[in-house]
Amino acid sequence: MGDFSAEVISHIDRNYIADILSKGERVDGRQFGEYRPLEIEPSPVAAKAEGSAIVRLGGTSVVAGVKVLTGEPYPDTPDEGVVMVTAELAPIASPLFELGPPKEDAIELARVVDRGVRESESVDVHKLCIEPGKKVYMIFCDIYTLEYDGNLIDASSIAANAALLGTKYPEQKLEDGKLVETGKMLELPLKNMAIEHTVSKIGSHLVIDPHLKEEMVQDCRLTMAIDQNDNFTAMQKGGGKGPMSLEMIDNAMGMALESTKEIRELIRESMKDAE
Amino acid sequence: MSPEQKPDSLMTAEGLRFDGRRPDEMRPIQMEVGVLKTADGSASIRQGKTYILAAVYGPRELHPRHLTLNDRAYLRVVYRMATFSVPDRKRPAPSRREREISMVIANALQPALFLEEFPKAVVDVFIQVIQADGGTRCAAINAASLALADAGIPMKSLVPSVAVGKAEGTLIVDLGDEEDKYGQGDVPMAILPNTNELTLLQQDGSFTREELVEAIEMGVNACRYLHELQKDALKRAYSKRATEEDDDEEDEEYDDDLETDLGEADIMEDE
């Protein structure tokens, strides 16, 4: 997930990945612009979470759950609800993850996925207001990594979007200073959906959806959030110190634009099945 | 914020529980082995609406080093609940409850393991509660014990675990969330099936001495049933893997045949 350039990987593997890329192939037989098989399991936490999804992207899997709470709005945005995405790299998911408080890589993952949801204004926060200045809905989307085999950002972004799309919660209103349920179930006011897409730079090659070994040898990665109008709403270059030319960045943007449409459709389809 | 409603009564007039179970009836249970590919061993359990994943890593080098035990491996159990696994969002940082449960789970599993085979190493057991609906510590022990077996850690036996509780004066097995919250008590336990000894025993609520003895007897019976389910889950996983391996072997045989055919053809040409 993070910068694994210090992680041990054999020279044989390193050379093999580079050699095979220069022949136009990848170690697992994929094309440079080919995603791994993507599977979305809708609502695995139906009894306790307002929305949830498990995403399996090749050997990587994550679970995202949404809790809808109520609370006081921030003083500078009294009529806006709160949306927050967090992520944890639990040691259950990989021998590379250690116990303890979140480190740089977990914080980066959470912030990048959060930015993808927030900057695209996926959720209309004005519609999350119950009583301006007093009560708003607070949407927490928490992501747990279950199996780590590369490209956690994309898997997490897909899971967060799927979980938010499937979220249903009881409507509440303020009566005599107390919150009461009206008995109506609401869906989240979603007005956009930005999918994050990662392109990995290995030598002079660009590949999408890197698996673990490719991530370990990559020079760097570029993650882009692309919304439903094909606008870029967030970006992050990370996963190593390698530089990228403008030409490469432009190519990466092209690769990302191509595959996010399909992914967005798959999310919509999968969560429709849940109903 | 999920609607949480207190049932009017935990027991019906016919002596059944509010969800229709008999007092000694367990919830539907599904156990699966080998669910996480990155782990050395793993298992999942669904018990009613409770859903838990367990993964085992090790034996491997122990960090931090000062925890090292010179005569055996250190068994490190980490029980964590997802923030969305409970009605209100749980705070993400580990709570005191999670730490205590991690410890009692380690104590419950340890008597079954031959940790002295791996001095100075660590065996990590990571438990993630995805959805909590009562009985998570017991379900976690069932899954963790399967994950340890899947990882090939030498053990005397699997460790089955169940909670017995009391609702309106009746002893009931395998408490659901409502029975746990609104019932009169809760006795989680885990056993070594070959000796029926208890490796986990906790209690809250109020029981007489006779009730406790009966509760433990009921629990031990339920554990024996769970032990069968655990063995079944292991067999299913490994017979599946064995058939997959058989398929591979057949392919290899086929390859071998090809080679011998070629060899023979060469010989015949020579002749």
Coordinates of C-alpha atoms in Angstrom, one line a residue:
Chain A
M1 CA 0.0 0.0 0.0
G2 CA 2.6 2.4 1.1
D3 CA 6.2 2.7 -0.1
F4 CA 7.5 -0.8 -0.1
S5 CA 10.8 0.1 -1.8
A6 CA 12.5 -0.9 1.4
E7 CA 10.7 -4.2 1.6
V8 CA 12.6 -7.3 0.7
I9 CA 11.8 -8.7 -2.7
S10 CA 14.2 -11.0 -4.5
H11 CA 16.3 -9.7 -7.4
I12 CA 15.0 -12.5 -9.5
D13 CA 11.4 -11.3 -9.0
R14 CA 12.4 -7.7 -9.5
N15 CA 14.2 -8.4 -12.8
Y16 CA 11.5 -10.8 -13.9
I17 CA 8.7 -8.2 -13.5
A18 CA 10.8 -5.6 -15.4
D19 CA 11.8 -8.1 -18.2
I20 CA 8.3 -9.3 -18.8
L21 CA 6.9 -5.7 -18.9
S22 CA 9.4 -4.8 -21.6
K23 CA 7.9 -7.7 -23.6
G24 CA 4.5 -6.1 -23.2
E25 CA 3.3 -8.7 -20.7
R26 CA 2.6 -8.9 -16.9
V27 CA 3.4 -11.6 -14.5
D28 CA -0.2 -12.7 -14.0
G29 CA -0.9 -12.6 -17.8
R30 CA -2.9 -9.4 -17.7
Q31 CA -2.8 -6.5 -20.2
F32 CA -1.3 -3.3 -19.0
G33 CA -4.7 -1.7 -18.9
E34 CA -6.6 -4.7 -17.5
Y35 CA -8.3 -4.8 -14.1
R36 CA -8.3 -8.0 -12.0
P37 CA -11.7 -9.7 -11.5
L38 CA -13.8 -7.4 -9.4
E39 CA -16.5 -8.8 -7.2
I40 CA -18.9 -6.7 -4.9
E41 CA -20.8 -8.4 -2.2
P42 CA -23.7 -6.1 -1.1
S43 CA -24.7 -5.6 2.5
P44 CA -22.8 -8.3 4.5
V45 CA -23.4 -6.4 7.7
A46 CA -27.2 -5.8 7.1
A47 CA -28.2 -6.3 10.7
K48 CA -26.0 -3.6 12.3
A49 CA -24.6 -1.3 9.7
E50 CA -26.8 1.1 7.7
G51 CA -24.8 0.3 4.6
S52 CA -22.0 -2.2 3.8
A53 CA -20.1 -4.0 1.1
I54 CA -17.2 -6.5 0.7
V55 CA -15.1 -5.9 -2.4
R56 CA -12.8 -8.5 -3.8
L57 CA -10.3 -7.3 -6.4
G58 CA -8.1 -10.3 -7.4
G59 CA -6.4 -11.4 -4.1
T60 CA -7.2 -8.1 -2.3
S61 CA -10.4 -7.8 -0.3
V62 CA -11.8 -5.1 2.0
V63 CA -15.0 -4.6 3.9
A64 CA -16.6 -1.2 4.2
G65 CA -19.4 -0.3 6.6
V66 CA -21.5 2.9 7.0
K67 CA -22.9 4.1 10.3
V68 CA -25.3 7.1 10.3
L69 CA -25.3 9.0 13.6
T70 CA -26.6 12.4 14.6
G71 CA -24.7 15.2 16.2
E72 CA -24.0 18.9 16.3
P73 CA -22.7 20.5 13.1
Y74 CA -19.3 22.3 13.0
P75 CA -19.7 26.0 13.9
D76 CA -18.5 27.2 10.5
T77 CA -20.9 25.0 8.5
P78 CA -24.1 25.0 10.6
D79 CA -26.4 23.7 7.9
E80 CA -24.1 20.9 6.6
G81 CA -23.9 17.3 7.7
V82 CA -20.6 15.4 8.2
V83 CA -19.2 12.7 6.0
M84 CA -16.0 10.9 7.1
V85 CA -14.1 8.0 5.6
T86 CA -11.5 6.1 7.7
A87 CA -9.4 3.0 6.9
E88 CA -7.4 0.6 8.9
L89 CA -4.6 -1.7 7.8
A90 CA -5.3 -4.5 10.3
P91 CA -2.6 -7.1 10.7
I92 CA -5.2 -9.7 9.8
A93 CA -4.7 -8.7 6.1
S94 CA -1.0 -9.2 5.5
P95 CA 2.2 -10.3 7.2
L96 CA 3.5 -6.8 6.2
F97 CA 1.0 -5.0 8.4
E98 CA 2.0 -4.6 12.1
L99 CA 0.0 -4.1 15.2
G100 CA -0.3 -0.7 16.8
P101 CA -1.6 2.8 16.0
P102 CA -2.1 3.6 12.3
K103 CA 1.2 4.4 10.5
E104 CA 1.8 6.7 7.5
D105 CA 0.5 4.2 4.9
A106 CA -2.9 3.6 6.7
I107 CA -3.3 7.3 7.2
E108 CA -2.6 8.0 3.5
L109 CA -5.1 5.3 2.5
A110 CA -7.8 6.8 4.7
R111 CA -7.1 10.3 3.6
V112 CA -6.9 9.5 -0.1
V113 CA -10.2 7.6 -0.1
D114 CA -11.8 10.2 2.1
R115 CA -10.7 12.9 -0.4
G116 CA -12.2 10.9 -3.3
V117 CA -15.6 10.9 -1.6
R118 CA -15.5 14.4 -0.2
E119 CA -14.0 16.4 -3.1
S120 CA -16.3 15.0 -5.6
E121 CA -19.2 16.1 -3.3
S122 CA -20.6 12.6 -3.7
V123 CA -22.9 13.2 -0.7
D124 CA -25.0 16.3 -0.7
V125 CA -24.1 17.5 2.8
H126 CA -26.8 20.2 2.8
K127 CA -29.5 17.5 2.7
L128 CA -28.0 15.9 5.8
C129 CA -29.1 18.8 8.0
I130 CA -31.9 18.2 10.4
E131 CA -32.0 21.6 12.2
P132 CA -29.4 24.2 11.2
G133 CA -26.9 24.8 13.9
K134 CA -28.4 22.1 16.1
K135 CA -28.6 18.6 14.6
V136 CA -27.2 17.1 11.5
Y137 CA -26.6 13.5 10.3
M138 CA -23.0 12.3 10.5
I139 CA -22.0 9.6 8.0
F140 CA -19.1 7.4 9.0
C141 CA -17.7 5.0 6.4
D142 CA -15.1 2.8 7.9
I143 CA -12.9 0.5 5.8
Y144 CA -11.1 -2.6 7.0
T145 CA -8.6 -4.5 4.9
L146 CA -9.1 -8.2 4.9
E147 CA -6.6 -9.5 2.4
Y148 CA -3.8 -7.4 0.9
D149 CA -2.5 -8.2 -2.5
G150 CA -1.9 -4.8 -3.9
N151 CA -4.0 -1.7 -5.0
L152 CA -5.8 -1.1 -1.7
I153 CA -6.8 2.4 -2.6
D154 CA -9.0 1.3 -5.6
A155 CA -10.6 -1.6 -3.7
S156 CA -11.3 0.7 -0.7
S157 CA -12.7 3.5 -2.9
I158 CA -15.0 1.0 -4.6
A159 CA -16.1 -0.5 -1.3
A160 CA -16.8 3.0 0.2
N161 CA -18.9 4.0 -2.8
A162 CA -20.8 0.7 -2.8
A163 CA -21.5 0.9 0.9
L164 CA -22.7 4.6 0.6
L165 CA -24.9 3.7 -2.3
G166 CA -26.6 0.9 -0.3
T167 CA -27.1 3.0 2.8
K168 CA -30.6 3.3 4.3
Y169 CA -31.3 5.0 7.6
P170 CA -34.4 6.2 9.6
E171 CA -35.4 9.8 9.1
Q172 CA -35.3 11.9 12.3
K173 CA -36.7 15.3 13.2
L174 CA -36.3 17.6 16.2
E175 CA -39.3 17.9 18.4
D176 CA -39.1 20.0 21.6
G177 CA -35.3 19.7 21.5
K178 CA -35.4 15.9 21.2
L179 CA -34.8 13.7 18.2
V180 CA -37.6 11.5 17.2
E181 CA -37.8 9.0 14.3
T182 CA -40.5 9.8 11.7
G183 CA -40.7 6.1 10.6
K184 CA -39.5 6.9 7.1
M185 CA -36.4 5.3 5.7
L186 CA -34.0 7.5 3.8
E187 CA -31.3 6.8 1.2
L188 CA -28.2 9.0 1.2
P189 CA -28.5 12.1 -0.9
L190 CA -25.9 11.1 -3.5
K191 CA -25.3 13.5 -6.3
N192 CA -22.1 12.2 -7.7
M193 CA -19.9 9.1 -7.6
A194 CA -16.1 9.4 -7.9
I195 CA -14.1 6.2 -8.3
E196 CA -10.4 6.2 -7.5
H197 CA -8.2 4.6 -10.0
T198 CA -4.5 3.8 -9.5
V199 CA -1.9 3.6 -12.3
S200 CA 1.5 2.2 -11.3
K201 CA 4.8 3.3 -12.9
I202 CA 7.3 0.6 -13.2
G203 CA 10.4 1.7 -15.2
S204 CA 9.0 3.3 -18.3
H205 CA 5.8 1.3 -18.2
L206 CA 2.3 2.2 -16.8
V207 CA 0.0 -0.6 -15.5
I208 CA -3.4 -0.3 -13.9
D209 CA -4.4 -2.2 -10.7
P210 CA -1.0 -3.3 -9.6
H211 CA -0.8 -6.5 -7.5
L212 CA 1.4 -6.8 -4.5
K213 CA 4.7 -7.7 -6.3
E214 CA 4.2 -5.0 -8.9
E215 CA 3.6 -2.5 -6.1
M216 CA 6.8 -3.6 -4.4
V217 CA 8.9 -2.8 -7.5
Q218 CA 7.0 0.2 -8.7
D219 CA 8.8 3.6 -9.0
C220 CA 5.6 5.3 -7.9
R221 CA 1.8 5.3 -8.4
L222 CA -0.7 7.9 -9.4
T223 CA -4.2 7.7 -8.0
M224 CA -7.0 9.7 -9.6
A225 CA -10.6 10.1 -8.5
I226 CA -12.9 10.4 -11.5
D227 CA -16.5 11.4 -11.2
Q228 CA -19.5 10.5 -13.3
N229 CA -18.9 13.5 -15.6
D230 CA -15.4 12.3 -16.3
N231 CA -13.9 15.1 -14.2
F232 CA -10.9 14.6 -12.1
T233 CA -11.7 15.5 -8.5
A234 CA -8.7 14.3 -6.5
M235 CA -5.2 13.0 -7.2
Q236 CA -2.4 11.6 -5.2
K237 CA 1.1 10.6 -6.4
G238 CA 2.6 8.2 -3.9
G239 CA 3.9 4.7 -3.3
G240 CA 7.5 5.6 -4.0
K241 CA 9.8 8.5 -4.9
G242 CA 10.0 8.0 -8.7
P243 CA 9.3 11.0 -10.8
M244 CA 6.7 11.2 -13.6
S245 CA 6.8 13.2 -16.8
L246 CA 3.7 15.2 -17.9
E247 CA 3.4 12.8 -20.9
M248 CA 3.2 9.9 -18.5
I249 CA 0.7 11.6 -16.3
D250 CA -1.4 12.3 -19.4
N251 CA -1.2 8.7 -20.4
A252 CA -2.2 7.6 -16.9
M253 CA -5.2 9.9 -17.0
G254 CA -6.3 8.3 -20.3
M255 CA -6.0 4.8 -18.9
A256 CA -8.0 5.7 -15.8
L257 CA -10.8 7.4 -17.8
E258 CA -11.2 4.3 -19.8
S259 CA -11.9 1.8 -17.0
T260 CA -13.7 3.8 -14.3
K261 CA -17.0 3.8 -16.3
E262 CA -17.2 0.1 -16.2
I263 CA -16.5 0.0 -12.5
R264 CA -19.1 2.6 -11.7
E265 CA -21.7 0.5 -13.6
L266 CA -20.7 -2.6 -11.7
I267 CA -21.1 -0.9 -8.4
R268 CA -24.6 0.3 -9.4
E269 CA -25.5 -3.2 -10.6
S270 CA -24.2 -5.0 -7.6
M271 CA -25.9 -2.8 -5.1
K272 CA -29.2 -3.0 -7.0
D273 CA -29.2 -6.7 -6.4
A274 CA -29.2 -6.0 -2.7
E275 CA -32.6 -4.5 -2.7
Chain B
M1 CA -28.6 4.0 15.2
S2 CA -30.0 0.7 13.8
P3 CA -33.4 0.1 15.4
E4 CA -32.8 -1.8 18.6
Q5 CA -36.0 -3.0 20.3
K6 CA -36.4 -4.7 23.5
P7 CA -38.7 -7.7 23.1
D8 CA -41.7 -7.8 25.5
S9 CA -40.8 -11.2 26.7
L10 CA -37.7 -13.4 26.1
M11 CA -39.7 -16.6 26.6
T12 CA -43.1 -17.6 25.2
A13 CA -45.9 -19.3 27.1
E14 CA -45.0 -22.6 25.3
G15 CA -41.5 -22.5 26.8
L16 CA -39.9 -21.4 23.6
R17 CA -37.5 -18.4 23.2
F18 CA -38.6 -15.2 21.6
D19 CA -36.9 -16.1 18.3
G20 CA -38.7 -19.5 18.3
R21 CA -35.7 -21.6 19.6
R22 CA -36.0 -24.3 22.2
P23 CA -33.9 -23.5 25.4
D24 CA -31.1 -25.9 24.3
E25 CA -31.2 -25.0 20.6
M26 CA -28.3 -23.1 19.0
R27 CA -28.6 -20.5 16.2
P28 CA -27.8 -21.6 12.7
I29 CA -24.0 -21.9 12.4
Q30 CA -21.8 -21.8 9.4
M31 CA -18.0 -22.3 9.8
E32 CA -15.6 -22.1 6.9
V33 CA -11.8 -22.8 6.9
G34 CA -9.2 -21.1 4.7
V35 CA -11.1 -17.9 3.8
L36 CA -8.2 -15.4 3.8
K37 CA -5.4 -16.3 1.3
T38 CA -2.8 -14.0 2.8
A39 CA -2.9 -15.6 6.2
D40 CA -1.1 -18.9 7.2
G41 CA -4.4 -20.1 8.6
S42 CA -7.9 -18.6 8.6
A43 CA -11.6 -19.3 9.3
S44 CA -14.9 -17.5 9.4
I45 CA -18.0 -18.2 11.5
R46 CA -21.5 -17.0 11.1
Q47 CA -23.6 -17.7 14.1
G48 CA -27.0 -16.2 13.8
K49 CA -26.2 -12.7 12.7
T50 CA -22.8 -12.7 14.3
Y51 CA -20.1 -12.7 11.6
I52 CA -16.4 -13.1 12.5
L53 CA -13.1 -13.6 10.7
A54 CA -10.0 -15.1 12.3
A55 CA -6.5 -15.2 10.8
V56 CA -3.3 -16.9 12.2
Y57 CA 0.2 -15.8 11.3
G58 CA 3.2 -17.7 12.5
P59 CA 5.0 -19.2 14.1
R60 CA 7.2 -16.2 13.1
E61 CA 9.7 -13.8 14.6
L62 CA 8.4 -11.8 17.5
H63 CA 8.3 -8.0 17.6
P64 CA 8.8 -6.3 20.0
R65 CA 11.6 -8.6 21.2
H66 CA 11.1 -8.0 24.9
L67 CA 8.0 -10.1 24.9
T68 CA 10.0 -13.2 23.9
L69 CA 9.5 -16.4 25.9
N70 CA 12.5 -18.6 26.0
D71 CA 10.7 -21.9 26.4
R72 CA 7.7 -21.5 24.2
A73 CA 6.0 -19.4 21.5
Y74 CA 4.1 -16.3 22.6
L75 CA 0.4 -16.6 21.7
R76 CA -0.8 -13.1 20.8
V77 CA -4.5 -12.8 20.4
V78 CA -6.0 -9.6 19.1
Y79 CA -9.8 -9.4 19.2
R80 CA -11.2 -6.3 17.4
M81 CA -14.7 -5.2 16.5
A82 CA -15.4 -3.2 13.4
T83 CA -16.8 0.3 14.1
F84 CA -20.0 -0.7 12.2
S85 CA -20.4 -4.1 13.8
V86 CA -22.6 -2.7 16.6
P87 CA -25.8 -0.5 16.7
D88 CA -23.9 2.6 17.7
R89 CA -20.6 3.3 16.0
K90 CA -17.8 1.9 18.1
R91 CA -14.8 4.1 18.6
P92 CA -12.0 2.9 16.4
A93 CA -9.3 2.7 19.1
P94 CA -9.1 -0.7 21.0
S95 CA -11.3 -0.6 24.1
R96 CA -10.7 -2.1 27.5
R97 CA -13.4 -4.7 26.7
E98 CA -11.5 -5.7 23.5
R99 CA -8.3 -6.0 25.4
E100 CA -9.8 -8.2 28.1
I101 CA -11.6 -10.4 25.6
S102 CA -8.3 -10.8 23.7
M103 CA -6.7 -12.1 26.9
V104 CA -9.4 -14.5 27.9
I105 CA -9.5 -15.9 24.3
A106 CA -5.7 -16.5 24.5
N107 CA -6.1 -18.3 27.8
A108 CA -8.9 -20.4 26.4
L109 CA -6.9 -21.5 23.3
Q110 CA -3.5 -21.9 24.9
P111 CA -4.1 -25.2 26.8
A112 CA -4.8 -26.9 23.5
L113 CA -1.6 -25.8 21.8
F114 CA 2.0 -27.3 21.8
L115 CA 3.6 -23.8 21.9
E116 CA 6.8 -25.3 23.4
E117 CA 7.6 -26.5 19.9
F118 CA 8.5 -23.0 18.9
P119 CA 10.5 -21.2 21.6
K120 CA 11.1 -17.4 21.1
A121 CA 8.6 -17.2 18.2
V122 CA 5.1 -15.7 18.1
V123 CA 1.8 -17.2 16.9
D124 CA -0.5 -14.3 16.1
V125 CA -4.2 -14.8 16.1
F126 CA -6.2 -11.8 14.7
I127 CA -9.9 -11.8 15.2
Q128 CA -12.1 -9.3 13.4
V129 CA -15.8 -9.0 14.4
I130 CA -17.6 -7.8 11.2
Q131 CA -21.1 -8.0 12.7
A132 CA -21.8 -8.5 16.4
D133 CA -25.1 -10.1 17.5
G134 CA -24.3 -11.7 20.9
G135 CA -21.8 -14.4 21.7
T136 CA -18.9 -12.9 19.9
R137 CA -16.2 -14.1 22.2
C138 CA -17.4 -17.7 22.0
A139 CA -17.8 -17.5 18.2
A140 CA -14.4 -16.0 18.0
I141 CA -12.8 -18.9 19.9
N142 CA -14.5 -21.4 17.6
A143 CA -13.1 -19.6 14.5
A144 CA -9.7 -18.9 16.0
S145 CA -9.2 -22.5 16.9
L146 CA -10.1 -23.6 13.3
A147 CA -7.7 -20.9 12.0
L148 CA -4.9 -22.3 14.2
A149 CA -5.5 -25.8 12.9
D150 CA -5.5 -24.5 9.3
A151 CA -2.2 -22.8 10.0
G152 CA -0.8 -26.2 11.1
I153 CA 0.0 -25.2 14.7
P154 CA 0.4 -28.5 16.6
M155 CA -2.6 -28.9 18.9
K156 CA -4.2 -31.5 21.2
S157 CA -7.7 -30.7 19.9
L158 CA -9.9 -27.9 18.6
V159 CA -11.5 -25.7 21.2
P160 CA -15.3 -25.3 21.0
S161 CA -17.0 -22.5 22.9
V162 CA -20.5 -21.4 23.8
A163 CA -22.4 -19.2 26.2
V164 CA -25.3 -20.4 28.4
G165 CA -27.5 -17.8 29.9
K166 CA -30.8 -17.4 31.8
A167 CA -34.0 -15.7 30.7
E168 CA -37.0 -15.6 32.9
G169 CA -35.7 -18.4 35.1
T170 CA -34.9 -20.8 32.2
L171 CA -31.4 -21.7 31.2
I172 CA -30.8 -21.1 27.5
V173 CA -27.9 -22.0 25.2
D174 CA -26.1 -19.7 22.7
L175 CA -27.5 -16.3 23.6
G176 CA -28.5 -13.8 20.9
D177 CA -27.9 -10.1 21.4
E178 CA -31.3 -9.4 23.0
E179 CA -31.0 -12.4 25.4
D180 CA -27.5 -11.2 26.3
K181 CA -28.7 -7.6 27.0
Y182 CA -32.1 -8.2 28.6
G183 CA -31.6 -11.7 30.1
Q184 CA -30.7 -12.5 33.7
G185 CA -27.2 -13.7 33.1
D186 CA -24.5 -15.1 30.8
V187 CA -21.9 -17.9 31.3
P188 CA -19.5 -18.1 28.4
M189 CA -17.3 -21.2 28.4
A190 CA -14.8 -23.2 26.2
I191 CA -13.8 -26.8 26.6
L192 CA -11.1 -29.3 25.6
P193 CA -13.4 -32.0 24.1
N194 CA -11.2 -34.9 24.9
T195 CA -11.3 -34.3 28.7
N196 CA -14.3 -32.0 29.0
E197 CA -12.1 -29.6 31.0
L198 CA -13.0 -25.9 30.8
T199 CA -10.5 -23.5 29.5
L200 CA -12.7 -20.4 29.5
L201 CA -15.3 -19.6 32.2
Q202 CA -16.8 -16.2 32.9
Q203 CA -20.1 -15.3 34.4
D204 CA -22.3 -12.3 34.9
G205 CA -25.8 -12.0 36.3
S206 CA -27.2 -14.1 39.1
F207 CA -27.3 -17.9 39.3
T208 CA -27.7 -20.4 42.2
R209 CA -25.0 -23.0 42.6
E210 CA -27.3 -25.7 41.1
E211 CA -28.2 -23.5 38.2
L212 CA -24.5 -22.9 37.4
V213 CA -23.7 -26.6 37.5
E214 CA -26.6 -27.3 35.2
A215 CA -25.6 -24.4 32.9
I216 CA -22.1 -25.7 32.6
E217 CA -23.4 -29.2 31.8
M218 CA -25.6 -27.7 29.1
G219 CA -22.7 -25.7 27.8
V220 CA -20.4 -28.8 27.6
N221 CA -23.1 -30.7 25.6
A222 CA -23.4 -27.8 23.2
C223 CA -19.6 -27.6 22.9
R224 CA -19.5 -31.3 22.0
Y225 CA -22.0 -30.5 19.2
L226 CA -19.9 -27.5 18.1
H227 CA -16.8 -29.7 18.1
E228 CA -18.4 -31.9 15.5
L229 CA -19.3 -28.8 13.4
Q230 CA -15.6 -27.6 13.6
K231 CA -14.2 -31.0 12.6
D232 CA -16.7 -31.1 9.7
A233 CA -15.6 -27.6 8.6
L234 CA -11.9 -28.7 8.6
K235 CA -12.7 -31.9 6.7
R236 CA -14.7 -30.0 4.1
A237 CA -11.9 -27.5 3.5
Y238 CA -9.2 -30.2 3.3
S239 CA -11.1 -32.7 1.2
K240 CA -11.8 -29.8 -1.2
R241 CA -8.2 -28.9 -1.3
A242 CA -7.2 -32.6 -1.7
T243 CA -9.5 -33.0 -4.7
E244 CA -8.0 -29.8 -6.3
E245 CA -4.5 -31.3 -5.7
D246 CA -5.6 -34.6 -7.2
D247 CA -6.7 -32.7 -10.3
D248 CA -3.3 -31.1 -10.5
E249 CA -1.6 -34.5 -10.2
E250 CA -3.8 -35.9 -13.0
D251 CA -2.5 -33.1 -15.2
E252 CA 1.0 -34.0 -14.3
E253 CA 0.5 -37.6 -15.1
Y254 CA -0.9 -36.6 -18.4
D255 CA 2.2 -34.6 -19.0
D256 CA 4.3 -37.6 -18.0
D257 CA 2.4 -39.8 -20.4
L258 CA 3.1 -37.4 -23.2
E259 CA 6.8 -37.5 -22.5
T260 CA 6.9 -41.3 -22.4
D261 CA 5.0 -41.4 -25.6
L262 CA 7.5 -39.1 -27.2
G263 CA 10.3 -41.2 -25.8
E264 CA 8.8 -44.4 -27.3
A265 CA 8.3 -42.7 -30.6
D266 CA 12.0 -41.7 -30.6
I267 CA 13.0 -45.3 -29.9
M268 CA 10.8 -46.7 -32.6
E269 CA 12.2 -44.2 -35.1
D270 CA 15.7 -45.4 -34.1
E271 CA 14.7 -48.9 -34.7

